[in-house]
Tab-separated table of C-alpha atoms in Angstrom:
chain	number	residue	atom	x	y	z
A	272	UNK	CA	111.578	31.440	51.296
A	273	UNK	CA	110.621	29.815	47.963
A	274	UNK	CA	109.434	26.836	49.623
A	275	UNK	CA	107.371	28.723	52.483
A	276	UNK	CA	105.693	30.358	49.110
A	277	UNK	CA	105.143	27.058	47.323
A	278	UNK	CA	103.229	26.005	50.641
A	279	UNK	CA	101.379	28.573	50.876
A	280	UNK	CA	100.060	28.443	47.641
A	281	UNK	CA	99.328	24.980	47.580
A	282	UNK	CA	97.659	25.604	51.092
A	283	UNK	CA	95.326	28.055	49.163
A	284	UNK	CA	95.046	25.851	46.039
A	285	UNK	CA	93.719	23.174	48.701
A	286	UNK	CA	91.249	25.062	50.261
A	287	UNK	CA	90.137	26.298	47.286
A	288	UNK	CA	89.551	23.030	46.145
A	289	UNK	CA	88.015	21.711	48.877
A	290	UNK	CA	85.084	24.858	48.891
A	291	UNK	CA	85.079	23.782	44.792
A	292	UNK	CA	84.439	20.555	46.227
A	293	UNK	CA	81.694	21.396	48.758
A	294	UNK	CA	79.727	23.448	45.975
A	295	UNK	CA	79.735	20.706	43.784
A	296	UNK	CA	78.086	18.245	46.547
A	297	UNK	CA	75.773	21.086	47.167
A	298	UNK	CA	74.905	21.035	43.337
A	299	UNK	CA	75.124	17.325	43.382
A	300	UNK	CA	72.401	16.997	46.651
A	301	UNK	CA	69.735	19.192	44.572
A	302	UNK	CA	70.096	17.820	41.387
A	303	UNK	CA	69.215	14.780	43.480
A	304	UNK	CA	66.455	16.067	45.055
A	305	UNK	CA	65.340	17.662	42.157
A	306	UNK	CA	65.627	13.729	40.475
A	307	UNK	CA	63.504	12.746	43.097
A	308	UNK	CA	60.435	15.233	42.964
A	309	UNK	CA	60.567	14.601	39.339
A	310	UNK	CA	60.161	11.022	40.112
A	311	UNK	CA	57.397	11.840	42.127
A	312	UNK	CA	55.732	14.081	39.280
A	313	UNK	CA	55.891	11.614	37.028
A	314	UNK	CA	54.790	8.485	39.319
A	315	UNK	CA	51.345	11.293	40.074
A	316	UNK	CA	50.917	12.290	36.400
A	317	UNK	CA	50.636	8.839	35.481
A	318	UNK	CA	48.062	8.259	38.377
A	319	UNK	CA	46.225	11.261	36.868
A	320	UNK	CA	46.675	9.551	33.047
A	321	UNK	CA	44.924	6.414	34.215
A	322	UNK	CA	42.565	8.092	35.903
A	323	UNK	CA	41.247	9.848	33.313
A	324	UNK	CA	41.077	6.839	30.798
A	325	UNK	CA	38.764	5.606	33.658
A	326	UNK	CA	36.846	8.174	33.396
A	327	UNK	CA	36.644	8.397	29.260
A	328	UNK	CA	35.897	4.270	29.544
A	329	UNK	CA	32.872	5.269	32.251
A	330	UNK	CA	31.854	7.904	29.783
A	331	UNK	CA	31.405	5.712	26.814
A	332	UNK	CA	29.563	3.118	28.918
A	333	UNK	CA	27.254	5.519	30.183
A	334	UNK	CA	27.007	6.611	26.302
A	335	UNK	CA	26.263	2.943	25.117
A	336	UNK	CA	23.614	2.503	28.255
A	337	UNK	CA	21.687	6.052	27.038
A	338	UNK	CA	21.466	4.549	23.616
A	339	UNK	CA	20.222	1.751	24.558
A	340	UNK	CA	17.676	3.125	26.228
A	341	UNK	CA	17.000	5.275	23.791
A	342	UNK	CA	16.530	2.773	21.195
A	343	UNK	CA	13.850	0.618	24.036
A	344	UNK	CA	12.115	3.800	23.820
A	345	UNK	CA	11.974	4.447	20.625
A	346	UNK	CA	10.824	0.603	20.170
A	347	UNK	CA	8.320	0.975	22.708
A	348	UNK	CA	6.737	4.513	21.339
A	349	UNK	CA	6.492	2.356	17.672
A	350	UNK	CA	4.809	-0.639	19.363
A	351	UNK	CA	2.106	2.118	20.772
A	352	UNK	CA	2.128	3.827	17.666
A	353	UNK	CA	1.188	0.624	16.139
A	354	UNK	CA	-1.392	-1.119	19.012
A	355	UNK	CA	-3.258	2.062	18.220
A	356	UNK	CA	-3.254	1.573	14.574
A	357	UNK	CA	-4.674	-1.797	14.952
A	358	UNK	CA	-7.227	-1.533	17.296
């Protein structure tokens, strides 16, 4: 009788381990997926990073271009300015 209870409780200690088991593969599988899309995040946010250094590096070359013009212009208005004082 002692024996049929021993087996029986090791039969439920078993299948309790074995569901324990199955929950922690369940846990394990989205941890891993979870790993993944993280991945993923990470691979896009850096995408998005060097974008926008492109874009701050296109900014200041547009910047540098305005000035320049800026400064032609000005040149050029000073050499009218001073044609017309000379004539």
């Amino acid at each position: 009788m002692s024996e049929m209870m021993d087996r029986e409780f090791l039969s439920a200690m078993l299948g309790r381990i074995n569901e324990i088991g199955a929950d922690v593969k369940a846990i394990k599988d989205r941890v891993d997926s979870m790993d993944r899309r993280m991945g993923n995040l990470e691979d896009r946010m850096a995408k998005v990073e060097d974008t926008l250094q492109d874009v701050k590096q296109v900014q200041i070359q547009q910047g540098e271009q305005i000035a320049g013009i800026a400064v032609t212009m000005m040149e050029h208005a000073a050499s009218i300015s001073t044609l017309k004082l000379v004539k």
